[in-house]
């Protein structure tokens, strides 16, 4: 973990997550300011818009705009949900935010609740990181005890109750409406949109859902002003961002850097390529984002616009680095299996299509590929994309399309020669258990 | 059917939700029940459903939808290894192979002495720590090496 940036600045691993340490780092000053100065909700939302903070969960939707969709004068309950169901392969930033700096999420959510008039919120935490769920509960208890959460926060007439809810092994619950279903105690199957959660969300009430890192950024925006935050990054790509770097680098981990930092610098921070081997490919935004050849990535900067111009997505900021020992067919096979396994089964194109994609890639990898399999893959993805209830269908298709587009010759070699272009012993060596120096 | 302590834990979960939304606590309640009993037999799921005043079928649906609930008996220790791509690039598959070899079982099998069950997992949101494995759903083990796996298995074998 690197301790630069904003959200993870000054944290020292597991030792400094508590309230006292957070306050010593300046924590809860933004909430105090909001409450003591009675800052109007519209002003907070305007600052968020000025910051150009974009959702850190994957879609990059402008946060200030999302908050402005919440009905202002709705009479009944309104809810807030934090999406900590981090399960997009390659992404492990929210885990570090929650275990090393949980109070920044609590503070950010409380300010969000104030700005949108929500009386209650839930943080939905990925089931596999149960120790983080327990820590978050401990942080909530500290905040309540200190009057920073609950009834009449800091003696004001503003009240907000916040609780932790855990998942238990379902990637699809990261999709925001599946997440709401799951909090309601149901199977995590996405809902049709519209209606959008801002009008019909948790328990049928207006609800706003944001990613952990999005909420964690809010106190900093209040403290430094929207423009101050924006200026840390670049226009339309405000602030800093955590990048989870995994794969063939010397120091896998989270690196919090300014938006617009060159990829080459990020790679260097992560210790460079493992064993000095050659960079082959990068998935820049989590497994659902299109893969890019290494040479294309080396010319990119890490922000929404640059990565999108190069033909991929910044997504969740999960940077999966692959070197020359990687067989691209095998890599895609594993990802396709994942989407097949995690499809919730509600829509036919996704349920059947993800299985089909996996079976075709699997047979290519195992030397049973047919001549027109690449056309078949493209036609199956074409029949999934845009025809499903949620974006998992697209998420399963984009890797397939991009792997075939950029590394098609490797697939063709497999089909013709019934074996990998990368010799098995080279692959074996490159996928060894990585023992940290 | 469940201990007083488990019921108290479930009550604490119920209190997190609006009074007319008890069903929201079903995921936590099933988790608590599974921790006490090791897995979730049908009667246990029915008990949880009636405790939360929800239809039994709705509780089954939840128990079968989410991967970490065990609807069949598992060994005393369930080990789940992540083999998804980011982990595989740092040895996730090799770690899984080593576990299979040491335990003499494949994925979804239990050792004859009933001590260990091995499962293949999907991304646990800890890819930077690869190889990673999860012991009994709640304990994440990071940066696994063959030596560390040996050590963990030895410790668990005595528990
Ligand atoms: C299949 C699928 C999985 C998703 N997983 C996550 C996730 O783990 N975390 C997350 O924050 N957003 C995830 N999202 C995006 C959410 O639906 C939603 O856009 C996001 O939480 C909104 O927060 P933001 O605007 O702050 O990014 C996922 C979307 C899909 C379609
Ligand atoms: S696209 Fe797939 S995951 Fe999404 S709702 Fe349809 S079947 Fe479920
Ligand atoms: S891929 Fe293994 S924890 Fe993410």
XYZ file of C-alpha atoms and ligand atoms in Angstrom:
639
model
C 0.000 0.000 0.000
C 1.255 3.451 -0.785
C 0.508 6.217 1.644
C 0.417 9.153 -0.737
C -2.676 10.872 -2.079
C -5.659 11.888 0.021
C -7.717 8.999 1.291
C -4.799 6.873 2.387
C -2.502 9.787 3.269
C -0.957 9.407 6.700
C -2.484 6.033 7.454
C -0.153 3.450 8.885
C -1.586 0.064 8.036
C -3.779 -1.558 10.658
C -2.606 0.674 13.474
C -4.339 3.958 12.719
C -7.883 3.160 11.672
C -9.529 4.325 14.907
C -11.423 7.529 15.605
C -8.643 9.187 17.575
C -6.119 8.739 14.791
C -8.619 9.832 12.180
C -9.363 13.026 14.081
C -5.629 13.631 14.466
C -5.375 13.459 10.675
C -8.057 16.156 10.426
C -10.963 13.745 10.313
C -14.543 14.886 10.911
C -13.548 18.530 10.386
C -15.630 18.573 7.196
C -18.719 17.272 8.986
C -18.188 19.738 11.828
C -17.910 22.553 9.328
C -21.075 21.516 7.484
C -23.054 21.345 10.694
C -21.671 24.354 12.555
C -21.879 26.631 9.520
C -25.253 25.139 8.527
C -24.031 24.875 4.949
C -27.105 24.551 2.702
C -27.449 21.165 0.947
C -27.470 22.900 -2.454
C -24.058 24.385 -1.706
C -22.630 20.952 -0.920
C -24.014 19.527 -4.132
C -22.635 22.512 -6.051
C -19.172 21.879 -4.571
C -19.397 18.247 -5.650
C -20.290 19.293 -9.144
C -17.404 21.760 -9.189
C -15.018 19.030 -8.027
C -15.947 16.925 -11.036
C -15.801 13.859 -8.795
C -16.931 10.878 -10.850
C -18.225 7.674 -9.335
C -15.378 5.359 -8.407
C -17.420 2.165 -8.667
C -16.948 1.644 -12.372
C -19.335 3.744 -14.395
C -17.720 7.111 -13.653
C -21.033 8.954 -13.340
C -20.702 12.528 -11.976
C -21.490 12.324 -8.267
C -22.865 15.845 -7.806
C -25.324 15.280 -10.622
C -26.429 11.956 -9.142
C -27.063 13.597 -5.776
C -29.159 16.305 -7.408
C -31.583 13.642 -8.703
C -32.805 12.884 -5.191
C -36.261 14.414 -4.695
C -35.747 17.363 -2.353
C -39.168 17.602 -0.749
C -40.123 13.917 -0.672
C -42.079 13.433 2.551
C -41.149 9.857 3.588
C -37.916 8.015 4.273
C -34.919 8.373 1.953
C -31.978 6.050 1.993
C -28.287 6.028 1.266
C -26.263 2.959 0.293
C -22.538 2.523 0.044
C -21.344 -0.070 -2.432
C -18.424 -1.926 -0.839
C -19.244 -5.176 -2.608
C -15.920 -5.034 -4.368
C -15.784 -8.204 -6.461
C -14.721 -7.025 -9.890
C -11.587 -9.112 -10.552
C -8.527 -6.949 -10.041
C -10.165 -4.473 -7.663
C -9.058 -4.309 -4.019
C -9.089 -0.630 -3.118
C -12.287 -0.411 -1.081
C -10.971 -3.103 1.230
C -7.959 -0.930 2.061
C -10.078 2.191 2.503
C -12.407 0.374 4.885
C -9.772 -1.365 6.949
C -7.284 1.497 7.128
C -9.553 4.541 7.097
C -13.166 3.515 7.754
C -14.135 6.842 9.325
C -13.616 8.733 6.099
C -16.400 6.623 4.572
C -18.630 7.238 7.595
C -17.956 10.966 7.437
C -18.532 11.081 3.677
C -21.803 9.180 3.965
C -22.998 11.385 6.794
C -22.338 14.528 4.743
C -24.109 12.880 1.786
C -27.090 12.065 4.002
C -27.190 15.690 5.167
C -27.062 16.957 1.575
C -29.820 14.651 0.334
C -31.966 14.426 3.445
C -31.484 10.691 4.028
C -32.371 9.381 7.435
C -30.738 5.990 7.171
C -27.924 4.292 5.294
C -26.298 0.930 4.771
C -22.777 0.011 3.800
C -22.907 -3.218 1.803
C -19.614 -5.024 2.354
C -18.309 -7.905 0.232
C -18.801 -11.151 2.172
C -15.305 -12.437 1.550
C -13.738 -9.634 3.581
C -15.570 -10.387 6.772
C -12.831 -8.982 8.996
C -13.360 -5.639 7.270
C -17.093 -5.848 8.012
C -16.260 -6.330 11.675
C -13.872 -3.408 11.640
C -16.459 -1.179 10.007
C -18.942 -2.088 12.719
C -16.345 -1.156 15.327
C -15.781 2.197 13.605
C -19.550 2.811 13.520
C -19.714 2.177 17.261
C -16.933 4.708 17.849
C -18.698 7.323 15.736
C -22.025 6.813 17.513
C -20.347 7.002 20.882
C -18.759 10.323 19.907
C -22.055 11.817 18.730
C -20.893 11.877 15.110
C -23.606 9.478 13.994
C -27.125 8.700 15.124
C -29.674 11.078 16.631
C -28.893 14.811 16.743
C -25.428 14.649 15.299
C -23.030 17.049 17.050
C -25.974 18.497 18.939
C -27.775 19.629 15.799
C -31.239 18.621 14.639
C -29.720 16.450 11.909
C -29.956 12.692 12.491
C -28.575 9.841 10.418
C -28.399 6.137 11.235
C -25.802 4.035 9.445
C -25.348 0.258 9.518
C -23.206 -2.412 7.908
C -24.724 -5.182 5.788
C -22.616 -8.016 4.382
C -22.812 -9.957 1.152
C -22.082 -13.685 1.080
C -20.570 -14.542 -2.256
C -22.317 -13.048 -5.283
C -20.504 -10.701 -7.655
C -23.789 -9.474 -9.102
C -24.677 -7.728 -5.836
C -22.164 -5.048 -6.840
C -24.747 -3.964 -9.407
C -26.622 -1.255 -7.575
C -30.182 -2.571 -7.846
C -29.097 -6.144 -7.059
C -27.426 -4.658 -4.010
C -30.726 -3.110 -2.918
C -32.553 -6.413 -3.417
C -29.894 -8.069 -1.309
C -30.301 -5.554 1.532
C -34.016 -6.336 1.383
C -33.126 -9.958 2.135
C -33.666 -11.361 -1.334
C -31.688 -13.003 -4.106
C -29.407 -10.419 -5.686
C -31.146 -10.078 -9.024
C -30.933 -6.679 -10.711
C -34.107 -4.691 -11.259
C -35.284 -3.182 -14.510
C -34.416 0.495 -14.825
C -36.319 2.795 -14.923
C -37.501 3.402 -12.306
C -34.092 4.493 -11.073
C -33.132 4.175 -7.412
C -33.454 7.947 -6.903
C -37.211 7.512 -7.244
C -37.707 3.836 -6.336
C -34.817 2.383 -4.355
C -34.436 0.531 -1.074
C -37.843 -0.584 0.270
C -39.306 1.378 -2.641
C -38.002 4.704 -1.317
C -35.677 7.245 -2.976
C -32.117 5.977 -2.602
C -28.665 7.048 -3.676
C -25.915 4.488 -4.128
C -22.246 5.361 -4.355
C -19.013 3.489 -4.210
C -16.848 3.431 -1.065
C -14.100 5.531 -2.619
C -16.645 8.065 -3.886
C -17.945 8.645 -0.343
C -14.412 8.644 1.049
C -13.552 11.564 -1.251
C -16.391 13.775 0.015
C -14.800 15.100 3.238
C -11.749 16.197 1.260
C -13.917 18.052 -1.249
C -15.702 19.899 1.549
C -12.395 20.824 3.154
C -10.465 21.918 0.072
C -13.438 23.077 -1.996
C -14.632 21.581 -5.242
C -12.104 23.489 -7.275
C -9.197 22.499 -5.059
C -10.096 18.855 -5.544
C -10.560 19.248 -9.280
C -7.154 20.865 -9.610
C -5.454 17.834 -8.092
C -6.419 15.953 -11.228
C -7.253 17.321 -14.630
C -10.353 18.932 -16.170
C -13.375 16.614 -16.185
C -11.305 14.088 -14.159
C -11.105 15.622 -10.701
C -9.002 14.578 -7.765
C -6.887 11.602 -6.920
C -7.769 7.970 -7.492
C -6.749 4.671 -6.001
C -5.399 2.233 -8.532
C -5.233 -1.427 -7.598
C -2.277 -2.818 -9.478
C -2.182 -6.605 -9.756
C -0.510 -9.210 -11.906
C 3.032 -9.327 -13.172
C 4.575 -6.404 -11.276
C 7.116 -6.426 -8.480
C 4.929 -4.643 -5.923
C 1.236 -5.371 -6.453
C -0.876 -3.039 -4.315
C -2.922 0.129 -4.131
C -1.451 3.382 -5.349
C -3.323 6.627 -4.843
C -2.246 9.143 -7.447
C -3.559 12.228 -9.195
C -5.919 11.621 -12.083
C -3.924 11.997 -15.263
C -0.760 10.332 -13.936
C 1.025 8.531 -16.797
C 0.558 4.770 -16.756
C 4.328 4.373 -17.023
C 4.733 6.195 -13.698
C 2.129 4.015 -12.015
C 3.906 0.935 -13.300
C 7.146 2.229 -11.866
C 5.505 2.879 -8.477
C 4.355 -0.730 -8.519
C 7.985 -1.780 -8.831
C 8.064 -2.278 -12.572
C 7.679 -5.526 -14.459
C 8.359 -8.696 -12.500
C 11.664 -10.322 -13.429
C 12.273 -7.484 -15.891
C 10.015 -9.250 -18.386
C 8.277 -7.507 -21.236
C 4.845 -5.933 -20.822
C 2.294 -7.629 -23.043
C -1.165 -6.405 -22.094
C -3.049 -4.409 -19.496
C -6.681 -4.447 -18.419
C -6.887 -0.896 -17.079
C -10.221 -0.840 -15.242
C -11.141 -4.210 -13.792
C -11.899 -7.439 -15.624
C -14.946 -5.985 -17.403
C -12.894 -3.326 -19.180
C -11.467 -4.051 -22.638
C -7.852 -5.249 -22.612
C -5.220 -3.032 -24.259
C -1.836 -3.974 -25.711
C 1.069 -2.921 -23.473
C 2.420 -0.487 -26.063
C -0.918 1.367 -26.199
C -1.061 1.555 -22.392
C 2.431 3.027 -22.180
C 1.097 6.100 -24.006
C -1.951 6.521 -21.738
C -2.495 8.603 -18.663
C -4.634 7.223 -15.854
C -7.913 9.124 -16.183
C -11.352 8.472 -17.630
C -10.784 10.404 -20.853
C -7.363 9.061 -21.821
C -8.254 5.417 -21.211
C -11.551 5.802 -23.016
C -9.800 7.384 -25.999
C -7.496 4.368 -26.143
C -10.558 2.119 -26.412
C -11.036 0.892 -22.864
C -12.469 2.146 -19.560
C -10.977 3.373 -16.319
C -13.746 1.405 -14.603
C -12.950 0.693 -10.974
C -9.270 1.575 -11.384
C -8.103 -2.031 -11.260
C -4.990 -2.352 -13.379
C -4.239 -5.953 -14.304
C -0.745 -6.221 -15.743
C 0.240 -9.175 -17.934
C 3.698 -9.940 -19.245
C 4.930 -11.924 -22.220
C 4.547 -15.259 -20.388
C 0.755 -14.897 -20.477
C -1.347 -16.906 -22.907
C -4.165 -14.563 -23.857
C -6.538 -17.420 -24.676
C -6.083 -18.915 -21.235
C -6.467 -15.497 -19.599
C -9.762 -14.920 -21.413
C -10.925 -18.434 -20.622
C -10.666 -17.736 -16.901
C -12.502 -14.423 -17.167
C -15.252 -15.941 -19.293
C -15.729 -18.676 -16.742
C -16.173 -16.006 -14.087
C -19.020 -14.224 -15.910
C -20.706 -17.517 -16.717
C -20.479 -18.516 -13.064
C -21.741 -15.151 -11.779
C -24.589 -14.430 -14.211
C -27.736 -14.235 -12.106
C -29.654 -16.084 -14.814
C -32.531 -13.653 -15.169
C -32.096 -12.766 -18.843
C -31.683 -15.376 -21.548
C -28.985 -13.584 -23.609
C -26.735 -13.320 -20.540
C -27.515 -16.700 -18.983
C -27.076 -18.649 -22.228
C -24.590 -16.309 -23.865
C -22.023 -16.296 -21.036
C -22.053 -20.110 -21.012
C -21.617 -20.179 -24.750
C -18.723 -17.713 -24.680
C -16.986 -19.749 -22.013
C -17.443 -23.051 -23.862
C -16.072 -21.669 -27.113
C -13.018 -20.040 -25.501
C -12.510 -23.216 -23.471
C -12.462 -25.396 -26.558
C -10.050 -23.057 -28.348
C -7.728 -23.171 -25.336
C -7.949 -26.960 -25.292
C -7.059 -27.452 -28.940
C -10.592 -28.112 -30.124
C -11.252 -24.718 -31.679
C -12.990 -24.510 -35.041
C -12.198 -22.273 -37.952
C -15.138 -19.944 -37.557
C -15.003 -19.760 -33.743
C -13.789 -16.168 -33.702
C -16.748 -15.081 -35.817
C -18.964 -17.079 -33.508
C -17.559 -15.285 -30.445
C -18.215 -11.924 -32.060
C -21.734 -12.875 -33.014
C -22.569 -14.169 -29.523
C -21.285 -10.983 -27.880
C -23.279 -8.972 -30.402
C -26.400 -10.802 -29.301
C -25.754 -10.190 -25.610
C -24.754 -6.548 -25.577
C -27.547 -4.091 -25.029
C -30.129 -6.855 -24.644
C -29.951 -7.510 -20.930
C -31.355 -6.076 -17.724
C -28.024 -5.104 -16.238
C -24.516 -4.367 -17.453
C -23.093 -7.814 -16.582
C -23.938 -8.938 -20.088
C -21.796 -6.153 -21.525
C -19.133 -6.790 -18.900
C -18.857 -10.393 -20.072
C -18.745 -9.400 -23.734
C -16.178 -6.608 -23.709
C -13.255 -8.788 -22.611
C -14.086 -11.302 -25.361
C -14.319 -8.673 -28.082
C -11.144 -6.890 -27.042
C -9.021 -10.016 -26.539
C -10.020 -11.232 -29.991
C -9.492 -7.786 -31.496
C -6.017 -7.165 -30.108
C -4.693 -10.696 -29.816
C -6.607 -12.405 -32.607
C -3.487 -13.967 -34.077
C -2.906 -15.837 -30.806
C -6.428 -17.252 -30.998
C -5.927 -18.213 -34.637
C -2.636 -19.927 -33.812
C -4.460 -21.961 -31.152
C -7.160 -22.991 -33.575
C -4.732 -23.959 -36.336
C -1.980 -25.577 -34.284
C -3.991 -26.945 -31.330
C -1.532 -25.396 -28.896
C -0.462 -22.118 -27.278
C 1.769 -19.603 -28.961
C 3.435 -19.161 -25.560
C 5.163 -22.463 -24.692
C 3.659 -24.231 -21.626
C 6.906 -24.114 -19.658
C 7.118 -20.344 -20.151
C 3.526 -19.942 -18.960
C 4.230 -22.186 -15.994
C 7.223 -20.109 -14.974
C 5.289 -16.850 -15.341
C 2.370 -17.963 -13.164
C 4.435 -19.279 -10.249
C 3.526 -18.380 -6.692
C 4.913 -14.895 -6.266
C 7.087 -14.731 -3.176
C 7.576 -11.134 -2.113
C 11.195 -10.073 -1.748
C -32.451 -24.951 17.401
C -29.837 -22.213 17.789
C -27.942 -21.194 20.897
C -28.973 -18.202 22.968
C -25.857 -16.430 21.809
C -26.644 -16.934 18.146
C -30.193 -15.706 18.688
C -28.897 -12.603 20.396
C -26.594 -11.966 17.473
C -29.506 -12.336 15.078
C -31.564 -9.913 17.172
C -28.791 -7.365 16.883
C -28.909 -7.733 13.104
C -32.698 -7.371 12.996
C -32.384 -4.083 14.879
C -30.428 -2.583 11.968
C -33.487 -2.535 9.725
C -36.884 -0.810 9.869
C -39.287 -2.771 12.128
C -41.362 -4.004 9.168
C -38.274 -5.216 7.257
C -37.049 -8.127 9.352
C -36.308 -10.139 6.214
C -33.356 -7.834 5.592
C -31.544 -9.681 8.378
C -31.774 -13.044 6.590
C -28.259 -12.972 5.143
C -26.707 -12.284 8.522
C -29.013 -14.759 10.265
C -28.085 -17.559 7.861
C -24.416 -16.719 8.336
C -24.763 -16.851 12.126
C -26.663 -20.150 11.911
C -24.034 -21.628 9.622
C -21.194 -20.579 11.918
C -22.868 -22.401 14.807
C -23.903 -25.553 12.958
C -21.223 -25.882 10.258
C -23.677 -25.915 7.361
C -27.317 -25.166 6.575
C -29.639 -28.166 6.624
C -33.194 -27.582 5.443
C -34.647 -27.478 8.961
C -32.180 -24.816 9.998
C -33.111 -22.598 7.058
C -36.777 -23.093 7.932
C -36.050 -22.160 11.520
C -34.284 -18.954 10.444
C -37.198 -18.126 8.140
C -39.772 -18.557 10.880
C -37.643 -16.554 13.310
C -37.675 -13.710 10.786
C -41.354 -14.258 9.958
C -40.656 -14.795 6.284
C -41.674 -17.636 3.943
C -39.273 -20.599 4.119
C -38.982 -20.627 0.336
C -37.664 -17.058 0.355
C -34.938 -18.043 2.824
C -33.977 -21.078 0.661
C -33.699 -18.836 -2.338
C -31.243 -16.652 -0.484
C -29.273 -19.587 0.922
C -28.892 -21.127 -2.530
C -28.157 -17.889 -4.383
C -25.095 -16.821 -2.402
C -22.001 -19.013 -2.754
C -20.710 -18.859 0.796
C -23.674 -20.669 2.318
C -23.151 -24.413 2.443
C -26.267 -26.416 1.757
C -24.383 -29.669 2.207
C -22.041 -30.747 4.990
C -18.443 -29.559 4.618
C -15.281 -30.553 6.438
C -14.401 -28.937 9.736
C -12.379 -26.394 7.790
C -13.436 -25.068 4.431
C -10.613 -23.639 2.367
C -11.496 -21.472 -0.630
C -8.713 -20.513 -3.032
C -9.054 -17.698 -5.528
C -7.985 -18.754 -9.028
C -9.383 -15.794 -10.952
C -7.065 -14.131 -13.466
C -5.390 -11.455 -11.306
C -4.576 -14.067 -8.662
C -3.575 -16.657 -11.265
C -0.898 -14.262 -12.555
C 0.723 -14.404 -9.115
C 0.343 -18.108 -8.430
C -3.304 -18.641 -7.473
C -3.584 -21.794 -9.563
C -0.260 -23.152 -8.323
C -1.396 -22.572 -4.738
C -4.623 -24.443 -5.486
C -2.661 -27.307 -7.066
C -0.417 -27.492 -4.025
C -3.437 -27.675 -1.713
C -4.976 -30.427 -3.832
C -1.747 -32.386 -3.679
C -1.263 -31.915 0.082
C -4.861 -32.761 0.947
C -5.218 -35.449 -1.700
C -8.551 -34.043 -2.854
C -9.946 -32.018 -5.734
C -12.186 -28.949 -5.595
C -15.551 -29.604 -3.922
C -14.212 -32.638 -2.095
C -13.640 -33.367 1.583
C -10.730 -35.294 3.064
C -11.697 -38.782 4.347
C -11.028 -37.686 7.959
C -13.620 -34.938 7.511
C -11.164 -32.198 8.375
C -10.861 -30.238 5.137
C -13.040 -29.223 2.219
C -11.464 -27.454 -0.751
C -13.333 -24.917 -2.891
C -12.437 -22.790 -5.880
C -13.302 -19.156 -5.276
C -13.900 -16.089 -7.370
C -12.334 -12.690 -6.771
C -12.292 -11.867 -3.077
C -11.243 -8.269 -3.571
C -7.753 -9.007 -2.312
C -5.894 -9.612 -5.585
C -2.909 -7.522 -4.489
C -2.220 -10.152 -1.810
C -2.248 -13.095 -4.234
C -2.199 -15.988 -3.716
C -5.037 -15.682 -1.225
C -7.262 -18.182 0.475
C -10.230 -17.942 2.744
C -10.528 -20.241 5.753
C -14.060 -20.990 6.929
C -15.466 -18.005 5.012
C -14.240 -15.392 7.457
C -10.498 -15.596 7.715
C -8.471 -14.274 4.795
C -4.908 -15.543 4.382
C -2.683 -13.349 2.219
C 0.565 -13.862 0.307
C 0.450 -17.617 0.453
C 3.603 -19.627 -0.189
C 3.995 -23.396 0.033
C 5.538 -22.987 3.491
C 2.689 -20.816 4.724
C 0.135 -23.260 3.361
C 1.896 -26.088 5.219
C 1.793 -24.058 8.394
C -1.895 -23.147 8.077
C -2.895 -26.752 7.360
C -0.910 -27.962 10.364
C -2.550 -25.410 12.642
C -6.041 -26.166 11.374
C -5.566 -29.928 11.606
C -5.329 -29.589 15.406
C -8.413 -27.405 15.706
C -22.050 -6.590 -12.635
C -21.741 -5.315 -11.956
C -20.924 -5.292 -10.833
C -20.644 -4.102 -10.171
N -19.844 -4.145 -9.070
C -19.601 -2.988 -8.395
C -18.822 -3.004 -7.203
O -18.325 -4.046 -6.760
N -18.625 -1.832 -6.556
C -19.165 -0.663 -7.010
O -18.986 0.368 -6.371
N -19.887 -0.618 -8.126
C -20.129 -1.751 -8.828
N -20.908 -1.702 -9.950
C -21.458 -0.386 -10.359
C -22.725 -0.040 -9.584
O -23.848 -0.578 -10.262
C -22.941 1.471 -9.442
O -22.801 2.064 -10.691
C -21.975 2.148 -8.487
O -21.951 1.527 -7.254
C -22.387 3.589 -8.299
O -21.481 4.266 -7.468
P -20.527 5.419 -8.021
O -21.367 6.336 -8.853
O -19.997 6.088 -6.811
O -19.468 4.731 -8.819
C -21.189 -2.890 -10.646
C -21.991 -2.900 -11.786
C -22.268 -4.089 -12.438
C -23.142 -4.064 -13.653
S -27.511 -9.304 -17.522
Fe -26.992 -11.268 -16.556
S -26.483 -10.724 -14.455
Fe -27.587 -8.957 -15.319
S -29.733 -9.292 -14.793
Fe -29.441 -10.257 -16.782
S -28.894 -12.416 -16.322
Fe -28.645 -11.235 -14.444
S -8.614 -12.254 -8.345
Fe -8.195 -13.324 -6.545
S -8.761 -11.943 -4.993
Fe -9.191 -10.869 -6.820
